[in-house]
mmCIF file of C-alpha atoms in Angstrom:
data_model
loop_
_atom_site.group_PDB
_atom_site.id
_atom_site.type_symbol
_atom_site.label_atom_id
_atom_site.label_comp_id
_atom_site.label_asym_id
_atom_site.label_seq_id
_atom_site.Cartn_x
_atom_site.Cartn_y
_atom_site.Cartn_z
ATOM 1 C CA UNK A 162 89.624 -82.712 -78.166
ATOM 2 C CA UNK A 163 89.720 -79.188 -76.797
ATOM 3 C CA UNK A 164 92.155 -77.937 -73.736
ATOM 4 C CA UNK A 165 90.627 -78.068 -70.738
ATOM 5 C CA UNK A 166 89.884 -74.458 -69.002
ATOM 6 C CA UNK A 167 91.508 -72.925 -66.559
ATOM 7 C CA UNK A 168 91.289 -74.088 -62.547
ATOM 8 C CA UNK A 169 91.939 -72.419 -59.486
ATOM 9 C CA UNK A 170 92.850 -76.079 -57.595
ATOM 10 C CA UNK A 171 93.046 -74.306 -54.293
ATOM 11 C CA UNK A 172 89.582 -73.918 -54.646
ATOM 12 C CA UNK A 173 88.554 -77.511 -55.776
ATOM 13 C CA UNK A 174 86.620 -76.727 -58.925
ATOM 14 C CA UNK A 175 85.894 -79.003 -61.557
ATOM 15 C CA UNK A 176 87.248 -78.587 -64.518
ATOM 16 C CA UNK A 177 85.041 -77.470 -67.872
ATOM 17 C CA UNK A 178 85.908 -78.511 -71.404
ATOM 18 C CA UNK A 179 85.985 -75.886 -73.530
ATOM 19 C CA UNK A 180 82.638 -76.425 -75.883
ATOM 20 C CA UNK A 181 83.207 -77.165 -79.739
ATOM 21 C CA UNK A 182 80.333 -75.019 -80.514
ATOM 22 C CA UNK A 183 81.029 -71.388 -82.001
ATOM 23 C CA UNK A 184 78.431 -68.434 -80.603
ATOM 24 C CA UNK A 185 75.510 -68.952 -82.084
ATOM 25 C CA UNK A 186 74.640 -65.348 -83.981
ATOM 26 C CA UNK A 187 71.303 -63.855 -82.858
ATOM 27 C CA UNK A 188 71.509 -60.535 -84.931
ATOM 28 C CA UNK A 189 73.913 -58.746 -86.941
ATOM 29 C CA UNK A 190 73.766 -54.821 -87.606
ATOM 30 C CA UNK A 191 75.837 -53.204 -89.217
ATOM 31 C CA UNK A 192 76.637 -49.586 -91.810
ATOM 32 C CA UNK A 193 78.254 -49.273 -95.027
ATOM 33 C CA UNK A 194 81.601 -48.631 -92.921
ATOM 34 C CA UNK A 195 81.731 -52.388 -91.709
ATOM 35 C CA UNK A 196 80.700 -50.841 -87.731
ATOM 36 C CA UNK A 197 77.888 -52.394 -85.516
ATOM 37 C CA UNK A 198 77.481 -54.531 -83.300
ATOM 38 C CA UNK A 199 76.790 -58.174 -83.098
ATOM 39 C CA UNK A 200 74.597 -60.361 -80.561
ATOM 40 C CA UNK A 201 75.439 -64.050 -79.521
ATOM 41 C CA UNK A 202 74.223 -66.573 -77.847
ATOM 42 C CA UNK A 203 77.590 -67.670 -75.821
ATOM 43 C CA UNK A 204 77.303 -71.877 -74.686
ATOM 44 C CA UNK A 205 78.221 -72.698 -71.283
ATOM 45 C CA UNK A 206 82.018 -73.322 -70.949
ATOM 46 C CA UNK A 207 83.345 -70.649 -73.001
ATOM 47 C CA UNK A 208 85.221 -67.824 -71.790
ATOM 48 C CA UNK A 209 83.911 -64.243 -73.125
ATOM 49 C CA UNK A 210 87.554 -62.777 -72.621
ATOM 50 C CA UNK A 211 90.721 -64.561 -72.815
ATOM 51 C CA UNK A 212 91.803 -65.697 -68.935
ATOM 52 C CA UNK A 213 94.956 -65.590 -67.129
ATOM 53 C CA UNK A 214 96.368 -68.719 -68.064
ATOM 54 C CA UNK A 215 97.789 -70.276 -71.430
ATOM 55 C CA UNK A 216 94.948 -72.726 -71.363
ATOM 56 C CA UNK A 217 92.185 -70.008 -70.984
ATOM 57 C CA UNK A 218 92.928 -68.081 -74.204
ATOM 58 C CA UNK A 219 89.562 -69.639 -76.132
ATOM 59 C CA UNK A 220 86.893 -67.091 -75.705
ATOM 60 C CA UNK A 221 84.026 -64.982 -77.637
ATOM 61 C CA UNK A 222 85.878 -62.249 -78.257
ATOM 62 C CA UNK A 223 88.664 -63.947 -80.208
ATOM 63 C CA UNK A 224 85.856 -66.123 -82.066
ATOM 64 C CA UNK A 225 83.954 -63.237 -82.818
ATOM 65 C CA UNK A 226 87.039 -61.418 -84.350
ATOM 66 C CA UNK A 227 88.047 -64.302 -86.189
ATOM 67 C CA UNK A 228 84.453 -64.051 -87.976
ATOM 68 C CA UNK A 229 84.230 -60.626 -88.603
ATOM 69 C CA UNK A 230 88.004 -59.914 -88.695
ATOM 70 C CA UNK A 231 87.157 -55.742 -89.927
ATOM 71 C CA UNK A 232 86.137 -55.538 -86.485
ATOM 72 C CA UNK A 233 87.898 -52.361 -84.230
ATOM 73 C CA UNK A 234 88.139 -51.452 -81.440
ATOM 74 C CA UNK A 235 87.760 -53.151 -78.412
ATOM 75 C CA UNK A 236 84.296 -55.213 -79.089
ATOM 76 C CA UNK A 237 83.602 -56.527 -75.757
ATOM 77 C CA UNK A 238 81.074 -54.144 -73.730
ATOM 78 C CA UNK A 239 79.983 -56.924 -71.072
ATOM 79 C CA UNK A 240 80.419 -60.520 -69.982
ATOM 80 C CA UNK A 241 79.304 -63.474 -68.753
ATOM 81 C CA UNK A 242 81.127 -65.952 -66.464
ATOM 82 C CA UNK A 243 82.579 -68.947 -68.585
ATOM 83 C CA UNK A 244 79.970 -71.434 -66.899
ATOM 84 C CA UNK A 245 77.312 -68.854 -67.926
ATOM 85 C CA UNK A 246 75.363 -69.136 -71.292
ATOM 86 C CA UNK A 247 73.478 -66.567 -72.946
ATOM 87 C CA UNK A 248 73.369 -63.465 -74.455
ATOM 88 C CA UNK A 249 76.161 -61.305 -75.651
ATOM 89 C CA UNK A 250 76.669 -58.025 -77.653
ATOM 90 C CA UNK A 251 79.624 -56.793 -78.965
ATOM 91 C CA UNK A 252 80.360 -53.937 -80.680
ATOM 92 C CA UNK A 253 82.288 -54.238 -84.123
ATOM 93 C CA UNK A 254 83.638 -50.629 -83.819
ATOM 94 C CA UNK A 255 85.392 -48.280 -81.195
ATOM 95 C CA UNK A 256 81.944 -45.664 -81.323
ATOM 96 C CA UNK A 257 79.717 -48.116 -81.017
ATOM 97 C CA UNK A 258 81.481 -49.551 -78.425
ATOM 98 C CA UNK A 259 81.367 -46.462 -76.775
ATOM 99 C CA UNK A 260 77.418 -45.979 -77.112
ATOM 100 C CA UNK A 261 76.700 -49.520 -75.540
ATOM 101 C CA UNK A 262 79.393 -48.629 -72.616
ATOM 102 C CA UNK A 263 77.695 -45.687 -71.294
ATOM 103 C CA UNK A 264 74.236 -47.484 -71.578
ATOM 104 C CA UNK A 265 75.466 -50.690 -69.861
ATOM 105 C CA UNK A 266 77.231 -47.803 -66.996
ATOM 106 C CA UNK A 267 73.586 -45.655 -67.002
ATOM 107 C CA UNK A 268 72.006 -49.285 -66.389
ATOM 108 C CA UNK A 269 69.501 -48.640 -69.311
ATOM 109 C CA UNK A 270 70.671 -52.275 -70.648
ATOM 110 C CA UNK A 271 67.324 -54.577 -70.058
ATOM 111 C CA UNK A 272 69.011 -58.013 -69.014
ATOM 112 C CA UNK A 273 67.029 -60.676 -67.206
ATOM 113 C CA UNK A 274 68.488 -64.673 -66.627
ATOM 114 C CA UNK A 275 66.470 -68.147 -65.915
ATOM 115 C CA UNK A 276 68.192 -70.322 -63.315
ATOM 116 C CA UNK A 277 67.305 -73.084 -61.454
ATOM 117 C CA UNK A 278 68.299 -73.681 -57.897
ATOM 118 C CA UNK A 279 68.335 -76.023 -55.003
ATOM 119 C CA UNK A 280 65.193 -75.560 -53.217
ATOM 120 C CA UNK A 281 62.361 -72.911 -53.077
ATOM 121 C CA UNK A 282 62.963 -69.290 -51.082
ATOM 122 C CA UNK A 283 60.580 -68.565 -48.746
ATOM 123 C CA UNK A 284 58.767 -65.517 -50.621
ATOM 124 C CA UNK A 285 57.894 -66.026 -54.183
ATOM 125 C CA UNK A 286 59.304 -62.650 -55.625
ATOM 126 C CA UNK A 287 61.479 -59.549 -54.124
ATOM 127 C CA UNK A 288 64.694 -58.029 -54.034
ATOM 128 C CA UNK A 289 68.651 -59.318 -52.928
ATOM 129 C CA UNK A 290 70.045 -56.327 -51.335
ATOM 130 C CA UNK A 291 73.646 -57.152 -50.385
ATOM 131 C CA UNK A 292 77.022 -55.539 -51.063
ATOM 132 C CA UNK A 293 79.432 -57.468 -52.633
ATOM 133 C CA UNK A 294 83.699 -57.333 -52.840
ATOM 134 C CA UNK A 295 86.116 -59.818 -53.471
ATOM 135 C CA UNK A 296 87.342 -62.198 -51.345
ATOM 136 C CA UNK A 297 90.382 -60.894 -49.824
ATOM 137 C CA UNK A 298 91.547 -65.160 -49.425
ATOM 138 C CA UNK A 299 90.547 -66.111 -52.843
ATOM 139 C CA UNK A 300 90.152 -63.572 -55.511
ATOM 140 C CA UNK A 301 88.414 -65.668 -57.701
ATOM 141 C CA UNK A 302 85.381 -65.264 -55.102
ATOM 142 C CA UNK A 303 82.518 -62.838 -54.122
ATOM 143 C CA UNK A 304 81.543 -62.083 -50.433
ATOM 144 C CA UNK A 305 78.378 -60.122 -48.841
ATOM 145 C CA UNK A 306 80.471 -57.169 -47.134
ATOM 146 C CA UNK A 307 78.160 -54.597 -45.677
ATOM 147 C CA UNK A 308 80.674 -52.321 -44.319
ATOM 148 C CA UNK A 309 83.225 -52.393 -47.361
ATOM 149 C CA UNK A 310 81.115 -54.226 -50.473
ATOM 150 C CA UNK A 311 80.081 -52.167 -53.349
ATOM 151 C CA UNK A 312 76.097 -51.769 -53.857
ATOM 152 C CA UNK A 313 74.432 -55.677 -55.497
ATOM 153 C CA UNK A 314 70.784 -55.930 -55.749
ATOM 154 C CA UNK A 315 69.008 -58.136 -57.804
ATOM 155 C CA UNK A 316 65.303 -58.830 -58.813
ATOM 156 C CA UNK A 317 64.257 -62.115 -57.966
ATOM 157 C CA UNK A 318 60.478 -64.119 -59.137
ATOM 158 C CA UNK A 319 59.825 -67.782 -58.963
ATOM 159 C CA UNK A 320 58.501 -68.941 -61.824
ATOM 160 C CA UNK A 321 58.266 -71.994 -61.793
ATOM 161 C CA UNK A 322 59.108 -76.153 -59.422
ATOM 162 C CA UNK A 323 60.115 -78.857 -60.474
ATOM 163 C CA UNK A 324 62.158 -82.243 -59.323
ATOM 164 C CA UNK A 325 65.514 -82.140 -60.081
ATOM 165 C CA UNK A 326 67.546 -85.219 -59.121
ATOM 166 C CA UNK A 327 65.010 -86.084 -56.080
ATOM 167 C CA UNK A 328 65.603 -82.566 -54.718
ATOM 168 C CA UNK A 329 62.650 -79.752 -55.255
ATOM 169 C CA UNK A 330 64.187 -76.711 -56.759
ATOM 170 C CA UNK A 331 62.429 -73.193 -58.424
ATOM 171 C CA UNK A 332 63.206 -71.910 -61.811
ATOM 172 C CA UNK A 333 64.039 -68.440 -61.201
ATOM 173 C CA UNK A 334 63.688 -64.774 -63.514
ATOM 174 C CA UNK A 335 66.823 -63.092 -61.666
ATOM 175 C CA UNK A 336 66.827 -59.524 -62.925
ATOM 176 C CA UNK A 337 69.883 -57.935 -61.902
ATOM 177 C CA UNK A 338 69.563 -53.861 -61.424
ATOM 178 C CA UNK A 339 73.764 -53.653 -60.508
ATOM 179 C CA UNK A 340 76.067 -55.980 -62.620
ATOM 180 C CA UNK A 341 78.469 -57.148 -59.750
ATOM 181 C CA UNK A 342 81.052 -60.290 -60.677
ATOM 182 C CA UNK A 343 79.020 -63.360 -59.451
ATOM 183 C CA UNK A 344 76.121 -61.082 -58.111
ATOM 184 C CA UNK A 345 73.602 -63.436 -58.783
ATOM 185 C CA UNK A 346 75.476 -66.856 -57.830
ATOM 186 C CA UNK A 347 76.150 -65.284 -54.991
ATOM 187 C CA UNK A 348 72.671 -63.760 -53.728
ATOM 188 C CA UNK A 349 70.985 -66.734 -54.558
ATOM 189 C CA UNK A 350 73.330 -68.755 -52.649
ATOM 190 C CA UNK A 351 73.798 -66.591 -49.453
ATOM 191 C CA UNK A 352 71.903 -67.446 -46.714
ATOM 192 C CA UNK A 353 67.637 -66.576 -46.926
ATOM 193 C CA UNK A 354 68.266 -65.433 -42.684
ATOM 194 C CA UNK A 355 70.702 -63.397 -43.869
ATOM 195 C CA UNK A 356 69.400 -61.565 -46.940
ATOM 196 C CA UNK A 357 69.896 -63.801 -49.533
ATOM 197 C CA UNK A 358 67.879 -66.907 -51.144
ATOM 198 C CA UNK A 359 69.671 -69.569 -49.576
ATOM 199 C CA UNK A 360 68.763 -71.614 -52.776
ATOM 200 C CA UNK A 361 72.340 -72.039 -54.605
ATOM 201 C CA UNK A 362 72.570 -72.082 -58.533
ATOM 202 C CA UNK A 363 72.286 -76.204 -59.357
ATOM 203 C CA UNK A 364 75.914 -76.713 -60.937
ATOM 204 C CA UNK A 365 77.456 -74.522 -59.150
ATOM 205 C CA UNK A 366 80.682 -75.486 -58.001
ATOM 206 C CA UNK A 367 81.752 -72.408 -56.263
ATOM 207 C CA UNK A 368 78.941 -71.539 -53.797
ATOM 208 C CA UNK A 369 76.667 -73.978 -53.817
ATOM 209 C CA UNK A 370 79.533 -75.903 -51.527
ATOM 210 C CA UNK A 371 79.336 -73.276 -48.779
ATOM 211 C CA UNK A 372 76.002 -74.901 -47.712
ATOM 212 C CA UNK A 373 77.072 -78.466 -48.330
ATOM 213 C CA UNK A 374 74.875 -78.398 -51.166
ATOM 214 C CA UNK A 375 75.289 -81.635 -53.431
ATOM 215 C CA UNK A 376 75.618 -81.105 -57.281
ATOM 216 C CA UNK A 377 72.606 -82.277 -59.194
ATOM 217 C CA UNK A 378 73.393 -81.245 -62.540
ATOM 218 C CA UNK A 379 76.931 -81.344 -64.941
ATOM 219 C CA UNK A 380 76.995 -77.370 -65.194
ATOM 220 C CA UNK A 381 75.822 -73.950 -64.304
ATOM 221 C CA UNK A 382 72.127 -73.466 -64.694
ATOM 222 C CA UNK A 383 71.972 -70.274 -65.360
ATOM 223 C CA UNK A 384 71.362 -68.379 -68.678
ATOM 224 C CA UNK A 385 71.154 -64.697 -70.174
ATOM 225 C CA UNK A 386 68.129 -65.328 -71.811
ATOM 226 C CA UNK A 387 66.786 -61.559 -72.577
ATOM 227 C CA UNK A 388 69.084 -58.608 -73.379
ATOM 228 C CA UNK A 389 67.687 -55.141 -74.636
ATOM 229 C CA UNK A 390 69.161 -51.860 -75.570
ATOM 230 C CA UNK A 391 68.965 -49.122 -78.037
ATOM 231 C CA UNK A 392 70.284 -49.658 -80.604
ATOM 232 C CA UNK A 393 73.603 -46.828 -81.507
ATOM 233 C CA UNK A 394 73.065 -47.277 -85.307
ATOM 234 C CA UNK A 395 69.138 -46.282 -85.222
ATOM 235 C CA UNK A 396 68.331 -45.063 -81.771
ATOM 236 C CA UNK A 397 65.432 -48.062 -81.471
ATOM 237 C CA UNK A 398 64.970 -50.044 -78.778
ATOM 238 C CA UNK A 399 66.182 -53.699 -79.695
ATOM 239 C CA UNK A 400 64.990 -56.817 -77.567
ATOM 240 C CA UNK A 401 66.310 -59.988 -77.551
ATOM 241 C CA UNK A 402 65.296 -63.578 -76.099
ATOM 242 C CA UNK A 403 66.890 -67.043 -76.265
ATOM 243 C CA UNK A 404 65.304 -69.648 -73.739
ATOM 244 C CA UNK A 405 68.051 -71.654 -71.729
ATOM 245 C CA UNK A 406 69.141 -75.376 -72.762
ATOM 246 C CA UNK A 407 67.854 -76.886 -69.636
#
């Protein structure tokens, strides 16, 4: 049985077993050197860095290492939260790494995530505009600052309804044009009066409580289910797509 992850108990979150599951490999590029870069499909529960705590040291990156243990330099380029599955690329050298840094910084990266939430926002497609910093209380949280938050927008499109536990919730595309920490649990749980969807992430156990929201499913629904970039070995443009588990 695996350690349990990590818990902030001040902040009353259940705990997630670690899954049992490795990253599933989407594609693998590499040259003659043994550089590249490698895409996953990360499961829902698993870190992609090693956290704070002794029992939060089970991640992608150290997976990922262990399977391609040539690898140098420091492989992670971006990340998802633990709760979060989806799409991943890592670099398997320190120049690659460097190539997919400056694209993810230039926001060339094409990312787009499925998620469904509690309830239905009042327009079917738009933009979250709202600034984002950390909770001065709990670090471990986002809040809308206008005055003092960094720039957080994020493309929003309902795609879809359907019953979830007796409650009518909307499969979302969330597109996000800034890459914020929580960005989009946080804009689609903020209120819809107040710029947001006010339609929290089913599962999610951080914001979703803020507006009394019940849980109606056992995790985060919310996946990184397209990722695109060009590629540094080739100069291509490289699109990837794995539809979420639920």
């Amino acid at each position: 049985m695996p350690a349990r992850a990590a818990i902030d108990p001040a902040l009353g979150l259940a705990a997630d077993l670690r899954p049992d599951a490795e990253p599933e490999i989407v594609e693998l590029r590499g040259d003659a050197a043994g550089g590249g870069w490698v895409v996953v499909n990360k499961p829902s529960g698993l870190c992609s860095v090693p956290g704070l705590s002794p029992d939060a040291q089970d991640c992608v990156l150290y997976r990922i290492a262990e399977m391609f243990p040539e690898a140098a330099g420091p492989m992670i380029v971006h990340r998802l939260d633990m709760q979060t599955s989806g799409l991943l690329v890592l670099a398997l050298d320190a120049e690659t790494h460097r190539e997919l840094s400056v694209q993810f910084e230039r926001r060339t990266v094409g990312k787009a995530y499925e998620a469904l939430v509690d309830g239905v926002p009042p327009e079917r497609a738009g933009v979250v505009d709202l600034p984002m910093r950390s909770d001065h209380a709990h670090r471990l949280i986002q809040v809308v600052d206008r005055v003092q938050g960094r720039e957080a927008r994020t493309e929003y499109e309902v795609v879809g309804e359907e019953a979830v536990r007796g409650a009518r919730c909307a499969r979302l595309r969330l597109g996000p044009i800034t890459g914020r920490t929580h960005q989009l649990r946080l804009h689609c749980a903020h209120p819809w009066e107040d710029g947001g969807l006010g339609c929290p992430i089913l599962g999610d156990n951080l914001y979703g409580p803020t507006l009394g929201v019940p849980h109606r499913a056992d995790r985060l629904l919310l996946h990184a289910g397209l990722l695109a970039f060009d590629d540094p070995l080739t100069g291509e443009r490289v699109s990837f797509s794995v539809p979420p588990a639920f």
